[in-house]
Amino acid sequence: MTVAEQDNCALAHSLDMGGDGLRVVVKDCIDIKGTVSACGSAALMDRPAATRNASVVDALLGKGCKITGKANMHELAFGMTGVNATFGTPVNPRWPDRIPGGSSSGSAVAVAAGLCDFAVGTDTGGSVRQPAICCGVFGIKPTYGRISREGCHPADSTLDCVGVMARTAEMLTNGMEAIDPSFTRHVLTKAPRIARVKSEVEPSLGHKLVYSLMESLPEVGYVALPRMAEAFDAAMTLISWEAARAYGPLAEADAPLGADIRARLQAAAAIPDDARRAAEDTRAAFTQDVDALLEDYDILMTPALPMIPPTLIAAKDPATVLPLTAMLRPFNLSGHPALVLPVAVGPERLPAGLQLIGRKGEDAELCAAAEWMTKTLAIFQEMEA
């Protein structure tokens, strides 16, 4: 591990495996044969090393990629800040006083710092897309179930997806080609039909430039998803319920967990079955809402975040970070592919971005729309420079 890698805490440990192709960093909740998937937790540091690669790792190696490390992460992938007291908090390369985002913090930092060509993370409620925006890079959560989660932790999830982060939209597409054997690059022949989604959180958004970007695109419609807030809450219920079943025994056994993670797991264990069933009902209704809008439009568009990512000091207050995934998490619930594009706003050039949501299975079309948008709007070219 280089001094730079040690200093920014992006990597849990370095590797040198595979071919001479694109350099890739893989999140530490994804199995690589011979390594321990500690998932950012002291409680799992002594678990046995993986005896086989995760499916996505085999896909990367099959494409000739060079895996250069396993990325640090928020403990147990159960948090949004990326702060990790055990393994160190990855340092946001562009805004070092601000959170790197979570849970795929090390993956985002590795990309932003140039330690790899693209990184692989997981996204249960925004855990690829949110740190991507926090660190000023692109990120995609594919259609739920499109990418195999075999060899990922926790083993069972109805929301989690293996995703990709990269510094450019083109490299993001390259990453999708590498992890998904069924992915075929798509080329747009005309501008996509885009609809901006109204949101209850919009009035609190300080960076108005995001909205002017939306409105500057050709033929942008304006639609509503009135169940967004309900979907956000329902997704959190399911994330917590599933986390309690995967990791609850660690809290009960007094394993060495961070205090915040222990408290969240204990609270999650108390979620009643009727709350879970209600969340599933919301999933069905919200999914229908999104599908209906995508019959008339190719792409739905939202701000990526409802706020500028907080500083590390401000993020110590849980209430500060709670809204961070308000625009992201609902689409884990619905299972639609979602991609974020970074922008820097205001005189201080602070992190913000747009989110694009596509039809299920049309991940390649979504990537093509992102590439088209970066060529259409000069501000994205500025971010990629």
mmCIF file of C-alpha atoms in Angstrom:
data_model
loop_
_atom_site.group_PDB
_atom_site.id
_atom_site.type_symbol
_atom_site.label_atom_id
_atom_site.label_comp_id
_atom_site.label_asym_id
_atom_site.label_seq_id
_atom_site.Cartn_x
_atom_site.Cartn_y
_atom_site.Cartn_z
ATOM 1 C CA MET A 1 0.000 0.000 0.000
ATOM 2 C CA THR A 2 1.413 3.388 -0.990
ATOM 3 C CA VAL A 3 1.756 6.340 1.368
ATOM 4 C CA ALA A 4 -1.101 8.089 -0.456
ATOM 5 C CA GLU A 5 -3.328 5.059 0.009
ATOM 6 C CA GLN A 6 -2.443 4.864 3.691
ATOM 7 C CA ASP A 7 -3.071 8.565 4.193
ATOM 8 C CA ASN A 8 -6.553 8.648 2.687
ATOM 9 C CA CYS A 9 -7.759 5.357 4.265
ATOM 10 C CA ALA A 10 -9.538 4.417 1.026
ATOM 11 C CA LEU A 11 -8.308 0.830 1.029
ATOM 12 C CA ALA A 12 -8.777 -1.819 3.684
ATOM 13 C CA HIS A 13 -5.832 -3.551 2.012
ATOM 14 C CA SER A 14 -4.125 -3.530 -1.376
ATOM 15 C CA LEU A 15 -4.068 -6.351 -3.925
ATOM 16 C CA ASP A 16 -2.467 -7.117 -7.256
ATOM 17 C CA MET A 17 -4.520 -9.686 -9.106
ATOM 18 C CA GLY A 18 -5.928 -10.159 -12.575
ATOM 19 C CA GLY A 19 -4.813 -8.946 -15.968
ATOM 20 C CA ASP A 20 -3.375 -5.726 -17.324
ATOM 21 C CA GLY A 21 -6.715 -4.088 -18.024
ATOM 22 C CA LEU A 22 -8.656 -1.437 -16.149
ATOM 23 C CA ARG A 23 -7.672 -0.956 -12.507
ATOM 24 C CA VAL A 24 -10.502 -1.737 -10.103
ATOM 25 C CA VAL A 25 -11.062 -1.414 -6.357
ATOM 26 C CA VAL A 26 -13.731 -3.639 -4.781
ATOM 27 C CA LYS A 27 -15.720 -2.855 -1.633
ATOM 28 C CA ASP A 28 -14.771 -4.928 1.420
ATOM 29 C CA CYS A 29 -18.186 -6.601 1.658
ATOM 30 C CA ILE A 30 -17.532 -8.439 -1.622
ATOM 31 C CA ASP A 31 -15.614 -11.711 -1.375
ATOM 32 C CA ILE A 32 -12.221 -12.149 -2.987
ATOM 33 C CA LYS A 33 -10.674 -15.577 -2.535
ATOM 34 C CA GLY A 34 -8.057 -15.623 0.203
ATOM 35 C CA THR A 35 -9.132 -12.330 1.790
ATOM 36 C CA VAL A 36 -11.389 -11.588 4.743
ATOM 37 C CA SER A 37 -14.519 -9.563 4.028
ATOM 38 C CA ALA A 38 -14.539 -7.618 7.287
ATOM 39 C CA CYS A 39 -17.275 -5.272 6.031
ATOM 40 C CA GLY A 40 -15.624 -2.389 7.863
ATOM 41 C CA SER A 41 -16.219 -3.978 11.267
ATOM 42 C CA ALA A 42 -13.911 -5.175 14.026
ATOM 43 C CA ALA A 43 -16.603 -7.754 14.771
ATOM 44 C CA LEU A 44 -15.858 -9.552 11.488
ATOM 45 C CA MET A 45 -12.080 -9.142 11.266
ATOM 46 C CA ASP A 46 -11.477 -12.702 12.453
ATOM 47 C CA ARG A 47 -13.999 -14.417 10.194
ATOM 48 C CA PRO A 48 -12.529 -17.011 7.795
ATOM 49 C CA ALA A 49 -11.054 -15.830 4.533
ATOM 50 C CA ALA A 50 -13.261 -16.303 1.488
ATOM 51 C CA THR A 51 -12.740 -19.630 -0.261
ATOM 52 C CA ARG A 52 -14.049 -18.352 -3.603
ATOM 53 C CA ASN A 53 -14.580 -15.110 -5.432
ATOM 54 C CA ALA A 54 -17.883 -13.304 -5.563
ATOM 55 C CA SER A 55 -19.541 -13.609 -8.967
ATOM 56 C CA VAL A 56 -18.821 -9.972 -9.754
ATOM 57 C CA VAL A 57 -15.113 -10.482 -9.000
ATOM 58 C CA ASP A 58 -14.977 -13.406 -11.419
ATOM 59 C CA ALA A 59 -16.669 -11.194 -14.004
ATOM 60 C CA LEU A 60 -14.011 -8.503 -13.519
ATOM 61 C CA LEU A 61 -11.179 -10.993 -13.817
ATOM 62 C CA GLY A 62 -12.809 -12.516 -16.886
ATOM 63 C CA LYS A 63 -12.657 -9.086 -18.532
ATOM 64 C CA GLY A 64 -8.935 -8.795 -17.789
ATOM 65 C CA CYS A 65 -9.319 -6.151 -15.081
ATOM 66 C CA LYS A 66 -6.603 -5.656 -12.470
ATOM 67 C CA ILE A 67 -8.012 -5.636 -8.927
ATOM 68 C CA THR A 68 -5.766 -3.352 -6.893
ATOM 69 C CA GLY A 69 -7.475 -3.392 -3.508
ATOM 70 C CA LYS A 70 -10.469 -3.868 -1.254
ATOM 71 C CA ALA A 71 -12.106 -0.604 -0.262
ATOM 72 C CA ASN A 72 -12.847 0.583 3.245
ATOM 73 C CA MET A 73 -16.516 1.203 4.058
ATOM 74 C CA HIS A 74 -19.026 2.316 6.662
ATOM 75 C CA GLU A 75 -19.328 -0.451 9.237
ATOM 76 C CA LEU A 76 -21.555 -3.325 8.048
ATOM 77 C CA ALA A 77 -22.722 -1.084 5.165
ATOM 78 C CA PHE A 78 -25.202 0.324 7.679
ATOM 79 C CA GLY A 79 -24.561 4.063 7.521
ATOM 80 C CA MET A 80 -24.356 7.112 5.272
ATOM 81 C CA THR A 81 -21.380 9.137 6.492
ATOM 82 C CA GLY A 82 -18.506 6.770 5.700
ATOM 83 C CA VAL A 83 -17.010 7.503 9.114
ATOM 84 C CA ASN A 84 -15.218 4.407 10.433
ATOM 85 C CA ALA A 85 -13.462 4.526 13.810
ATOM 86 C CA THR A 86 -11.882 1.068 13.413
ATOM 87 C CA PHE A 87 -10.291 1.214 9.965
ATOM 88 C CA GLY A 88 -10.126 4.983 9.571
ATOM 89 C CA THR A 89 -12.432 7.311 7.694
ATOM 90 C CA PRO A 90 -11.551 7.637 3.998
ATOM 91 C CA VAL A 91 -10.589 11.235 3.264
ATOM 92 C CA ASN A 92 -12.715 12.975 0.654
ATOM 93 C CA PRO A 93 -10.075 14.066 -1.909
ATOM 94 C CA ARG A 94 -11.919 17.130 -3.194
ATOM 95 C CA TRP A 95 -13.591 18.305 0.012
ATOM 96 C CA PRO A 96 -11.498 16.875 2.878
ATOM 97 C CA ASP A 97 -13.516 18.635 5.576
ATOM 98 C CA ARG A 98 -16.707 16.910 4.382
ATOM 99 C CA ILE A 99 -17.917 13.344 4.715
ATOM 100 C CA PRO A 100 -16.873 10.876 2.007
ATOM 101 C CA GLY A 101 -20.386 9.414 2.139
ATOM 102 C CA GLY A 102 -21.410 5.860 2.778
ATOM 103 C CA SER A 103 -21.521 3.129 2.864
ATOM 104 C CA SER A 104 -19.176 2.690 -0.145
ATOM 105 C CA SER A 105 -16.868 5.413 1.161
ATOM 106 C CA GLY A 106 -13.521 3.883 0.244
ATOM 107 C CA SER A 107 -14.719 3.029 -3.255
ATOM 108 C CA ALA A 108 -15.710 6.647 -3.929
ATOM 109 C CA VAL A 109 -12.498 8.027 -2.446
ATOM 110 C CA ALA A 110 -10.360 5.588 -4.449
ATOM 111 C CA VAL A 111 -12.008 6.755 -7.669
ATOM 112 C CA ALA A 112 -11.809 10.462 -6.838
ATOM 113 C CA ALA A 113 -8.156 10.116 -5.789
ATOM 114 C CA GLY A 114 -7.219 8.336 -9.012
ATOM 115 C CA LEU A 115 -6.258 5.082 -7.291
ATOM 116 C CA CYS A 116 -8.300 3.107 -9.837
ATOM 117 C CA ASP A 117 -10.144 3.501 -13.129
ATOM 118 C CA PHE A 118 -13.438 2.507 -11.545
ATOM 119 C CA ALA A 119 -14.610 1.004 -8.287
ATOM 120 C CA VAL A 120 -17.259 -1.526 -7.353
ATOM 121 C CA GLY A 121 -19.546 -0.887 -4.399
ATOM 122 C CA THR A 122 -22.946 -1.944 -3.141
ATOM 123 C CA ASP A 123 -26.081 0.176 -2.913
ATOM 124 C CA THR A 124 -28.901 -0.767 -0.527
ATOM 125 C CA GLY A 125 -30.273 2.717 0.035
ATOM 126 C CA GLY A 126 -27.946 5.044 -1.854
ATOM 127 C CA SER A 127 -24.602 3.548 -0.797
ATOM 128 C CA VAL A 128 -22.991 3.894 -4.238
ATOM 129 C CA ARG A 129 -24.743 7.038 -5.429
ATOM 130 C CA GLN A 130 -24.472 9.144 -2.273
ATOM 131 C CA PRO A 131 -20.690 8.766 -1.721
ATOM 132 C CA ALA A 132 -20.193 9.250 -5.459
ATOM 133 C CA ILE A 133 -21.771 12.705 -5.231
ATOM 134 C CA CYS A 134 -20.000 13.475 -1.937
ATOM 135 C CA CYS A 135 -16.663 12.839 -3.668
ATOM 136 C CA GLY A 136 -17.563 14.364 -7.043
ATOM 137 C CA VAL A 137 -17.714 11.225 -9.209
ATOM 138 C CA PHE A 138 -20.324 9.293 -11.193
ATOM 139 C CA GLY A 139 -22.171 6.303 -9.756
ATOM 140 C CA ILE A 140 -24.807 3.800 -10.838
ATOM 141 C CA LYS A 141 -27.143 1.431 -9.042
ATOM 142 C CA PRO A 142 -28.261 -1.073 -11.685
ATOM 143 C CA THR A 143 -31.694 -2.638 -11.974
ATOM 144 C CA TYR A 144 -32.290 -4.789 -8.893
ATOM 145 C CA GLY A 145 -31.240 -8.383 -9.571
ATOM 146 C CA ARG A 146 -29.355 -7.616 -12.782
ATOM 147 C CA ILE A 147 -25.904 -8.134 -11.256
ATOM 148 C CA SER A 148 -25.352 -11.286 -9.207
ATOM 149 C CA ARG A 149 -24.870 -10.670 -5.485
ATOM 150 C CA GLU A 150 -23.395 -14.123 -4.901
ATOM 151 C CA GLY A 151 -20.447 -13.621 -2.559
ATOM 152 C CA CYS A 152 -21.666 -10.226 -1.295
ATOM 153 C CA HIS A 153 -22.516 -9.452 2.334
ATOM 154 C CA PRO A 154 -25.080 -9.602 3.744
ATOM 155 C CA ALA A 155 -26.094 -12.573 1.643
ATOM 156 C CA ASP A 156 -29.803 -11.754 1.520
ATOM 157 C CA SER A 157 -31.275 -8.397 0.572
ATOM 158 C CA THR A 158 -34.348 -7.304 -1.339
ATOM 159 C CA LEU A 159 -32.868 -3.859 -2.037
ATOM 160 C CA ASP A 160 -29.099 -4.198 -2.432
ATOM 161 C CA CYS A 161 -27.357 -3.926 -5.812
ATOM 162 C CA VAL A 162 -23.736 -4.192 -6.909
ATOM 163 C CA GLY A 163 -22.854 -0.883 -8.566
ATOM 164 C CA VAL A 164 -20.025 1.098 -10.123
ATOM 165 C CA MET A 165 -18.323 4.470 -9.591
ATOM 166 C CA ALA A 166 -16.039 6.289 -12.040
ATOM 167 C CA ARG A 167 -14.658 9.753 -12.792
ATOM 168 C CA THR A 168 -16.410 9.986 -16.182
ATOM 169 C CA ALA A 169 -19.686 8.790 -17.622
ATOM 170 C CA GLU A 170 -17.795 6.840 -20.289
ATOM 171 C CA MET A 171 -15.733 4.984 -17.691
ATOM 172 C CA LEU A 172 -18.909 4.268 -15.729
ATOM 173 C CA THR A 173 -20.243 2.506 -18.819
ATOM 174 C CA ASN A 174 -16.954 0.603 -19.106
ATOM 175 C CA GLY A 175 -17.416 -0.518 -15.517
ATOM 176 C CA MET A 176 -20.910 -1.785 -16.220
ATOM 177 C CA GLU A 177 -19.594 -3.736 -19.208
ATOM 178 C CA ALA A 178 -16.981 -5.308 -16.931
ATOM 179 C CA ILE A 179 -19.340 -6.466 -14.163
ATOM 180 C CA ASP A 180 -22.307 -7.471 -16.332
ATOM 181 C CA PRO A 181 -21.783 -10.015 -19.140
ATOM 182 C CA SER A 182 -25.235 -9.134 -20.533
ATOM 183 C CA PHE A 183 -24.519 -5.400 -20.786
ATOM 184 C CA THR A 184 -24.286 -4.003 -24.331
ATOM 185 C CA ARG A 185 -23.251 -0.382 -24.791
ATOM 186 C CA HIS A 186 -26.126 1.728 -26.143
ATOM 187 C CA VAL A 187 -25.830 4.774 -28.398
ATOM 188 C CA LEU A 188 -28.588 7.388 -28.384
ATOM 189 C CA THR A 189 -29.882 8.461 -31.776
ATOM 190 C CA LYS A 190 -31.967 11.312 -30.351
ATOM 191 C CA ALA A 191 -32.362 13.208 -27.102
ATOM 192 C CA PRO A 192 -34.155 11.179 -24.411
ATOM 193 C CA ARG A 193 -37.538 12.274 -23.104
ATOM 194 C CA ILE A 194 -36.785 13.550 -19.597
ATOM 195 C CA ALA A 195 -39.133 14.456 -16.755
ATOM 196 C CA ARG A 196 -38.108 16.359 -13.660
ATOM 197 C CA VAL A 197 -39.711 14.897 -10.543
ATOM 198 C CA LYS A 198 -41.342 17.287 -8.102
ATOM 199 C CA SER A 199 -40.247 16.718 -4.518
ATOM 200 C CA GLU A 200 -41.242 17.864 -1.076
ATOM 201 C CA VAL A 201 -37.564 18.351 -0.192
ATOM 202 C CA GLU A 202 -36.846 20.750 -3.037
ATOM 203 C CA PRO A 203 -37.587 24.023 -1.157
ATOM 204 C CA SER A 204 -34.810 23.228 1.340
ATOM 205 C CA LEU A 205 -32.211 22.649 -1.369
ATOM 206 C CA GLY A 206 -29.638 25.412 -1.266
ATOM 207 C CA HIS A 207 -27.938 24.838 -4.615
ATOM 208 C CA LYS A 208 -30.433 26.270 -7.098
ATOM 209 C CA LEU A 209 -28.060 25.608 -9.972
ATOM 210 C CA VAL A 210 -29.187 21.978 -9.964
ATOM 211 C CA TYR A 211 -32.653 23.125 -10.966
ATOM 212 C CA SER A 212 -31.406 25.461 -13.660
ATOM 213 C CA LEU A 213 -29.447 22.528 -15.089
ATOM 214 C CA MET A 214 -32.618 20.474 -15.229
ATOM 215 C CA GLU A 215 -34.542 23.242 -16.929
ATOM 216 C CA SER A 216 -31.793 23.937 -19.471
ATOM 217 C CA LEU A 217 -32.160 20.500 -21.043
ATOM 218 C CA PRO A 218 -34.426 20.156 -24.097
ATOM 219 C CA GLU A 219 -37.993 18.916 -23.689
ATOM 220 C CA VAL A 220 -37.971 18.416 -19.944
ATOM 221 C CA GLY A 221 -41.375 17.531 -18.500
ATOM 222 C CA TYR A 222 -42.544 17.990 -14.936
ATOM 223 C CA VAL A 223 -44.126 15.103 -13.015
ATOM 224 C CA ALA A 224 -45.012 14.114 -9.465
ATOM 225 C CA LEU A 225 -44.190 11.074 -7.346
ATOM 226 C CA PRO A 226 -46.336 11.801 -4.291
ATOM 227 C CA ARG A 227 -45.236 8.608 -2.544
ATOM 228 C CA MET A 228 -41.509 9.522 -2.496
ATOM 229 C CA ALA A 229 -41.414 10.292 1.233
ATOM 230 C CA GLU A 230 -43.446 7.188 2.013
ATOM 231 C CA ALA A 231 -41.105 5.105 -0.150
ATOM 232 C CA PHE A 232 -38.082 6.577 1.643
ATOM 233 C CA ASP A 233 -39.489 5.482 5.009
ATOM 234 C CA ALA A 234 -40.559 2.066 3.721
ATOM 235 C CA ALA A 235 -37.109 1.375 2.294
ATOM 236 C CA MET A 236 -35.512 2.268 5.631
ATOM 237 C CA THR A 237 -37.880 -0.121 7.396
ATOM 238 C CA LEU A 238 -36.859 -2.961 5.082
ATOM 239 C CA ILE A 239 -33.155 -2.099 5.203
ATOM 240 C CA SER A 240 -33.240 -2.138 8.995
ATOM 241 C CA TRP A 241 -35.370 -5.283 9.218
ATOM 242 C CA GLU A 242 -33.008 -7.167 6.895
ATOM 243 C CA ALA A 243 -29.884 -5.827 8.638
ATOM 244 C CA ALA A 244 -31.199 -7.051 11.986
ATOM 245 C CA ARG A 245 -31.585 -10.554 10.591
ATOM 246 C CA ALA A 246 -28.112 -10.508 9.067
ATOM 247 C CA TYR A 247 -26.149 -8.839 11.860
ATOM 248 C CA GLY A 248 -28.446 -8.725 14.889
ATOM 249 C CA PRO A 249 -26.632 -11.666 16.528
ATOM 250 C CA LEU A 250 -23.460 -9.539 16.655
ATOM 251 C CA ALA A 251 -25.246 -6.937 18.774
ATOM 252 C CA GLU A 252 -26.740 -9.606 21.014
ATOM 253 C CA ALA A 253 -23.342 -11.274 21.494
ATOM 254 C CA ASP A 254 -21.694 -8.009 22.574
ATOM 255 C CA ALA A 255 -19.306 -8.151 19.607
ATOM 256 C CA PRO A 256 -16.970 -5.144 19.068
ATOM 257 C CA LEU A 257 -19.363 -2.924 17.132
ATOM 258 C CA GLY A 258 -19.448 0.838 16.853
ATOM 259 C CA ALA A 259 -21.917 2.329 19.307
ATOM 260 C CA ASP A 260 -24.033 3.793 16.508
ATOM 261 C CA ILE A 261 -24.251 0.475 14.670
ATOM 262 C CA ARG A 262 -25.118 -1.435 17.833
ATOM 263 C CA ALA A 263 -27.915 1.003 18.641
ATOM 264 C CA ARG A 264 -29.312 0.820 15.111
ATOM 265 C CA LEU A 265 -29.249 -2.981 15.070
ATOM 266 C CA GLN A 266 -30.975 -3.143 18.434
ATOM 267 C CA ALA A 267 -33.668 -0.751 17.232
ATOM 268 C CA ALA A 268 -34.028 -2.687 13.982
ATOM 269 C CA ALA A 269 -34.603 -5.933 15.868
ATOM 270 C CA ALA A 270 -37.749 -4.397 17.354
ATOM 271 C CA ILE A 271 -39.414 -3.641 13.994
ATOM 272 C CA PRO A 272 -42.768 -5.482 14.024
ATOM 273 C CA ASP A 273 -43.905 -7.693 11.162
ATOM 274 C CA ASP A 274 -46.859 -5.452 10.393
ATOM 275 C CA ALA A 275 -44.443 -2.568 9.707
ATOM 276 C CA ARG A 276 -42.517 -4.779 7.301
ATOM 277 C CA ARG A 277 -45.720 -5.820 5.543
ATOM 278 C CA ALA A 278 -46.804 -2.185 5.240
ATOM 279 C CA ALA A 279 -43.413 -1.360 3.727
ATOM 280 C CA GLU A 280 -43.900 -4.106 1.146
ATOM 281 C CA ASP A 281 -47.297 -2.642 0.257
ATOM 282 C CA THR A 282 -45.637 0.727 -0.262
ATOM 283 C CA ARG A 283 -42.995 -0.942 -2.430
ATOM 284 C CA ALA A 284 -45.668 -2.324 -4.739
ATOM 285 C CA ALA A 285 -47.542 0.981 -4.997
ATOM 286 C CA PHE A 286 -44.444 3.137 -5.499
ATOM 287 C CA THR A 287 -43.056 0.760 -8.127
ATOM 288 C CA GLN A 288 -46.292 1.078 -10.079
ATOM 289 C CA ASP A 289 -46.061 4.871 -9.813
ATOM 290 C CA VAL A 290 -42.546 4.916 -11.281
ATOM 291 C CA ASP A 291 -43.376 2.415 -14.010
ATOM 292 C CA ALA A 292 -46.379 4.501 -15.044
ATOM 293 C CA LEU A 293 -44.280 7.662 -15.460
ATOM 294 C CA LEU A 294 -41.679 5.770 -17.470
ATOM 295 C CA GLU A 295 -44.331 4.818 -20.001
ATOM 296 C CA ASP A 296 -44.383 8.470 -21.091
ATOM 297 C CA TYR A 297 -40.734 9.390 -20.460
ATOM 298 C CA ASP A 298 -37.375 7.685 -21.001
ATOM 299 C CA ILE A 299 -35.720 9.217 -17.951
ATOM 300 C CA LEU A 300 -36.894 10.645 -14.635
ATOM 301 C CA MET A 301 -34.608 13.246 -13.082
ATOM 302 C CA THR A 302 -34.151 14.451 -9.509
ATOM 303 C CA PRO A 303 -31.453 16.254 -7.560
ATOM 304 C CA ALA A 304 -29.041 13.602 -6.299
ATOM 305 C CA LEU A 305 -29.049 14.964 -2.744
ATOM 306 C CA PRO A 306 -31.441 17.304 -0.916
ATOM 307 C CA MET A 307 -28.544 19.193 0.662
ATOM 308 C CA ILE A 308 -24.832 19.872 0.393
ATOM 309 C CA PRO A 309 -22.990 16.962 2.072
ATOM 310 C CA PRO A 310 -22.230 17.974 5.661
ATOM 311 C CA THR A 311 -18.829 18.531 7.184
ATOM 312 C CA LEU A 312 -17.351 15.764 9.308
ATOM 313 C CA ILE A 313 -18.064 17.852 12.393
ATOM 314 C CA ALA A 314 -21.697 18.528 11.470
ATOM 315 C CA ALA A 315 -22.232 14.856 10.597
ATOM 316 C CA LYS A 316 -21.751 13.887 14.239
ATOM 317 C CA ASP A 317 -25.385 14.921 14.682
ATOM 318 C CA PRO A 318 -27.510 12.050 13.244
ATOM 319 C CA ALA A 319 -30.302 14.466 12.352
ATOM 320 C CA THR A 320 -27.936 16.225 9.946
ATOM 321 C CA VAL A 321 -27.325 13.165 7.780
ATOM 322 C CA LEU A 322 -30.774 11.574 7.929
ATOM 323 C CA PRO A 323 -32.131 13.375 4.813
ATOM 324 C CA LEU A 324 -29.078 12.620 2.645
ATOM 325 C CA THR A 325 -30.648 9.703 0.775
ATOM 326 C CA ALA A 326 -34.149 11.178 0.461
ATOM 327 C CA MET A 327 -33.930 11.174 -3.345
ATOM 328 C CA LEU A 328 -31.905 7.954 -3.658
ATOM 329 C CA ARG A 329 -33.365 5.320 -1.350
ATOM 330 C CA PRO A 330 -36.873 5.230 -2.903
ATOM 331 C CA PHE A 331 -35.442 3.722 -6.092
ATOM 332 C CA ASN A 332 -33.858 0.874 -4.150
ATOM 333 C CA LEU A 333 -37.388 0.139 -3.018
ATOM 334 C CA SER A 334 -38.736 0.167 -6.572
ATOM 335 C CA GLY A 335 -35.721 -1.605 -8.092
ATOM 336 C CA HIS A 336 -35.242 0.817 -10.996
ATOM 337 C CA PRO A 337 -31.739 1.617 -12.278
ATOM 338 C CA ALA A 338 -30.507 4.989 -11.026
ATOM 339 C CA LEU A 339 -27.378 6.946 -11.952
ATOM 340 C CA VAL A 340 -25.870 10.103 -10.472
ATOM 341 C CA LEU A 341 -23.847 12.812 -12.219
ATOM 342 C CA PRO A 342 -21.716 15.188 -10.102
ATOM 343 C CA VAL A 343 -21.644 18.962 -10.318
ATOM 344 C CA ALA A 344 -19.906 21.566 -8.169
ATOM 345 C CA VAL A 345 -22.062 24.517 -7.173
ATOM 346 C CA GLY A 346 -21.707 27.992 -5.736
ATOM 347 C CA PRO A 347 -18.606 30.130 -5.274
ATOM 348 C CA GLU A 348 -17.040 27.433 -3.068
ATOM 349 C CA ARG A 349 -17.654 24.749 -5.724
ATOM 350 C CA LEU A 350 -19.400 22.406 -3.278
ATOM 351 C CA PRO A 351 -20.605 18.892 -4.169
ATOM 352 C CA ALA A 352 -24.039 18.376 -5.680
ATOM 353 C CA GLY A 353 -25.489 16.474 -8.608
ATOM 354 C CA LEU A 354 -28.348 15.080 -10.649
ATOM 355 C CA GLN A 355 -29.930 11.638 -10.508
ATOM 356 C CA LEU A 356 -31.334 9.870 -13.574
ATOM 357 C CA ILE A 357 -33.800 6.990 -13.199
ATOM 358 C CA GLY A 358 -34.554 4.610 -16.063
ATOM 359 C CA ARG A 359 -36.820 1.718 -16.896
ATOM 360 C CA LYS A 360 -35.995 -1.646 -15.370
ATOM 361 C CA GLY A 361 -33.548 -3.513 -17.565
ATOM 362 C CA GLU A 362 -32.574 -0.392 -19.528
ATOM 363 C CA ASP A 363 -29.310 0.187 -17.693
ATOM 364 C CA ALA A 364 -27.383 0.641 -20.945
ATOM 365 C CA GLU A 365 -29.839 3.288 -22.105
ATOM 366 C CA LEU A 366 -29.412 5.053 -18.757
ATOM 367 C CA CYS A 367 -25.630 5.084 -19.149
ATOM 368 C CA ALA A 368 -26.024 6.409 -22.689
ATOM 369 C CA ALA A 369 -28.260 9.206 -21.402
ATOM 370 C CA ALA A 370 -25.596 10.148 -18.853
ATOM 371 C CA GLU A 371 -22.914 10.256 -21.551
ATOM 372 C CA TRP A 372 -25.197 12.408 -23.714
ATOM 373 C CA MET A 373 -25.855 14.776 -20.820
ATOM 374 C CA THR A 374 -22.170 15.253 -20.034
ATOM 375 C CA LYS A 375 -21.635 16.281 -23.646
ATOM 376 C CA THR A 376 -24.709 18.539 -23.647
ATOM 377 C CA LEU A 377 -23.992 20.521 -20.476
ATOM 378 C CA ALA A 378 -20.600 22.208 -20.103
ATOM 379 C CA ILE A 379 -20.645 21.983 -16.314
ATOM 380 C CA PHE A 380 -20.146 18.204 -16.459
ATOM 381 C CA GLN A 381 -17.155 18.620 -18.749
ATOM 382 C CA GLU A 382 -15.747 20.966 -16.110
ATOM 383 C CA MET A 383 -16.191 18.308 -13.399
ATOM 384 C CA GLU A 384 -14.438 15.686 -15.528
ATOM 385 C CA ALA A 385 -11.448 17.944 -16.245
#
